[in-house]
PDB file of C-alpha atoms in Angstrom:
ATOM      1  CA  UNK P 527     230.874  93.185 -25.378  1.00  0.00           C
ATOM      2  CA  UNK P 528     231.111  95.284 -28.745  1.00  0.00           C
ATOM      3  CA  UNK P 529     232.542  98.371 -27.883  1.00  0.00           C
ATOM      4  CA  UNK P 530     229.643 100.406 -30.293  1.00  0.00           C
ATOM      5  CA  UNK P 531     226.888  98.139 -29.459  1.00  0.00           C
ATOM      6  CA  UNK P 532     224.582 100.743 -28.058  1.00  0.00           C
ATOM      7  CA  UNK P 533     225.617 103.270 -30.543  1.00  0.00           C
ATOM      8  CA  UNK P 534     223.995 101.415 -33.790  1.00  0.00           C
ATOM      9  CA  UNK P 535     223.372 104.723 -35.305  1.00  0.00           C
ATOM     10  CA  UNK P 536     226.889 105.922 -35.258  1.00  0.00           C
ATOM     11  CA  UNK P 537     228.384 107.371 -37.935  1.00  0.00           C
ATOM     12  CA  UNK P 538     231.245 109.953 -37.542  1.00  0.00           C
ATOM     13  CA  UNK P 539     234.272 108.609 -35.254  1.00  0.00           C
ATOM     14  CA  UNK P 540     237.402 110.293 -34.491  1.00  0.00           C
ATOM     15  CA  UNK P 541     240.611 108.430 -32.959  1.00  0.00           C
ATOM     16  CA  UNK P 542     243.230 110.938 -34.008  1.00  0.00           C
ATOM     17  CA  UNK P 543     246.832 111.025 -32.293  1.00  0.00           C
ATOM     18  CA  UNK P 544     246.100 107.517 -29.743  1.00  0.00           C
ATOM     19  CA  UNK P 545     248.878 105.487 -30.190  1.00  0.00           C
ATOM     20  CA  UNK P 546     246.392 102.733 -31.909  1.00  0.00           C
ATOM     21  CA  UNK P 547     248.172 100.030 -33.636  1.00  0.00           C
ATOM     22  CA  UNK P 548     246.144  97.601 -34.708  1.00  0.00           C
ATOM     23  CA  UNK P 549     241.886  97.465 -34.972  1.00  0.00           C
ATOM     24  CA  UNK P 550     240.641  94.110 -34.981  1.00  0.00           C
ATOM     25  CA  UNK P 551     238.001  92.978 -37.475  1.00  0.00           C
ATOM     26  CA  UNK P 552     235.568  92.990 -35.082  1.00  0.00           C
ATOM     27  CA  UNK P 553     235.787  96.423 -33.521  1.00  0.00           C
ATOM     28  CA  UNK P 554     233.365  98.432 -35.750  1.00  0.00           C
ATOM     29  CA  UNK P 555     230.665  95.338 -35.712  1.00  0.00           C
ATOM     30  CA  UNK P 556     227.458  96.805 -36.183  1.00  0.00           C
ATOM     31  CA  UNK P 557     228.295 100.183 -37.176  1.00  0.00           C
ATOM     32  CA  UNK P 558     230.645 100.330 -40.085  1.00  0.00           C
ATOM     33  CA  UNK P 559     227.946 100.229 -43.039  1.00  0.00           C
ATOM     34  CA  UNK P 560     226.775 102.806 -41.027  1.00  0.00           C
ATOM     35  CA  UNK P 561     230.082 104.752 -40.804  1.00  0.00           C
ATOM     36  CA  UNK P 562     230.618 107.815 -42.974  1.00  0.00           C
ATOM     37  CA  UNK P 563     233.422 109.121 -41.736  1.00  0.00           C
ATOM     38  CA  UNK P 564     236.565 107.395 -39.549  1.00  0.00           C
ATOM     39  CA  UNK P 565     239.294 109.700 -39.151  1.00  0.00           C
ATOM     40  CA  UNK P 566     242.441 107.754 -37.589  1.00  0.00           C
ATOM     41  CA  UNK P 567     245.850 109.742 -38.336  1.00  0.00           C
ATOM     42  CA  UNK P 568     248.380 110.059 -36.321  1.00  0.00           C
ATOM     43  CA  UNK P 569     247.815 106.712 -34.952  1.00  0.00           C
ATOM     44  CA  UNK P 570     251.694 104.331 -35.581  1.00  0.00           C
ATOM     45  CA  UNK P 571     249.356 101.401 -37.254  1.00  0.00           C
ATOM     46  CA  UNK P 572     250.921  98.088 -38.047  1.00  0.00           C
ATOM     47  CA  UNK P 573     249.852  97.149 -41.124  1.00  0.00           C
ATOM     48  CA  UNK P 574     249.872  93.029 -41.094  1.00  0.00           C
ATOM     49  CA  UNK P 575     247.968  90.236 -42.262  1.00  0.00           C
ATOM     50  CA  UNK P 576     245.579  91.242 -39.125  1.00  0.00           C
ATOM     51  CA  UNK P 577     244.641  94.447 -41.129  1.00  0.00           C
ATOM     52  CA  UNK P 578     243.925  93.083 -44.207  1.00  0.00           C
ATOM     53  CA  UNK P 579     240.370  92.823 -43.210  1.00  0.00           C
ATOM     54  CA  UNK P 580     240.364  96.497 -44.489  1.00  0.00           C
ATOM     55  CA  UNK P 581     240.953  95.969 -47.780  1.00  0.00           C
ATOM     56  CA  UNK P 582     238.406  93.549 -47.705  1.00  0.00           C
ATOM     57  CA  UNK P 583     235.227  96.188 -46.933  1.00  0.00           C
ATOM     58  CA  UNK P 584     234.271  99.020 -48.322  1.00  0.00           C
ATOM     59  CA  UNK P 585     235.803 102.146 -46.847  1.00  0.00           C
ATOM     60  CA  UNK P 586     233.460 105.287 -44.872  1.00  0.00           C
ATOM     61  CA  UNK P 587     233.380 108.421 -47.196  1.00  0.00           C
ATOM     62  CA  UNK P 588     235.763 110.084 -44.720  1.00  0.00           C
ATOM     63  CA  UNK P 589     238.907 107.472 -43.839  1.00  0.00           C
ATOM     64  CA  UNK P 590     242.193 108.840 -42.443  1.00  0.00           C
ATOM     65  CA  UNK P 591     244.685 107.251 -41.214  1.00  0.00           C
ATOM     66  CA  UNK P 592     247.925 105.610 -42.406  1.00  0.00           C
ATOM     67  CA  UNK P 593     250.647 102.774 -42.013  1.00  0.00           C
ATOM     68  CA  UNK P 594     253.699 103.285 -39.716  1.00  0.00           C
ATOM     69  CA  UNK P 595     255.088  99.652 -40.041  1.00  0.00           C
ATOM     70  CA  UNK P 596     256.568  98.189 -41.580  1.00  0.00           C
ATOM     71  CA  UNK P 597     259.065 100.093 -42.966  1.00  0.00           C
ATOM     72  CA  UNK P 598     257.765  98.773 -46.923  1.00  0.00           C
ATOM     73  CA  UNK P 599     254.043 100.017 -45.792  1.00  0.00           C
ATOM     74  CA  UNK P 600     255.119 103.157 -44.047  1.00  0.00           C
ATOM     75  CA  UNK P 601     252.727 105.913 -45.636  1.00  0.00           C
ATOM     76  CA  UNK P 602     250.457 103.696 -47.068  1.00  0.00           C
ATOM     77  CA  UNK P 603     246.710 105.084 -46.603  1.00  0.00           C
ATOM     78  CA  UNK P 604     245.052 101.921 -44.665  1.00  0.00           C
ATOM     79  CA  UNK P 605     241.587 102.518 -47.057  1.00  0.00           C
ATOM     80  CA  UNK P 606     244.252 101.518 -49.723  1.00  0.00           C
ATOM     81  CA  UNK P 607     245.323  98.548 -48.028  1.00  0.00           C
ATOM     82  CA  UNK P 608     245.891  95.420 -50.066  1.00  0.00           C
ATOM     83  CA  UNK P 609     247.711  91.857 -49.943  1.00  0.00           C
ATOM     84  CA  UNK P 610     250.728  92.564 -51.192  1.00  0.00           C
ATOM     85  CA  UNK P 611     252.449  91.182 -48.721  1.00  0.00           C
ATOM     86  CA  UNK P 612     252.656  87.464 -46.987  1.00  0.00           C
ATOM     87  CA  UNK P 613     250.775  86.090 -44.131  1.00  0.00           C
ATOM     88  CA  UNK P 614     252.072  83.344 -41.948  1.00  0.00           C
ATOM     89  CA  UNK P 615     249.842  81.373 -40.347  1.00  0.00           C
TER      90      UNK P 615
END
């Protein structure tokens, strides 16, 4: 089940200080053309080849949040995600 399924109209979320580390491509399905604002800091994100679907859409107005690993990513503003880094497969 898609975690914002019934909530198609969404368009402010806030996931501040959760201990998140990862979102999966598929979390904000539905909603995040919608999305305006996504406000994620203070979350210890690892930013991997399973993030780089970020840098593949275009961002809400309003995105927050940053990279905590690894250490060559640490700061790095996940809306400004890119591949500049290798992905194993």
């Amino acid at each position: 089940m898609d975690l914002f399924e019934e909530m198609p109209d969404l368009q402010h979320i806030e996931l501040q200080g959760n201990m998140i580390f990862e979102i999966h491509h598929n979390t904000f399905k539905g909603i995040w053309d919608n999305l305006t604002s996504l406000l994620l800091e203070g979350n210890p994100f690892k930013c991997h080849c399973k993030m780089l679907w970020l840098a593949k859409k275009k961002s809400p107005t309003h995105f927050t949040g940053s990279c905590y690993a690894p250490k060559f990513k640490y700061g790095k503003l996940l809306k400004n995600l890119s591949r500049d880094f290798r992905c194993f497969r």
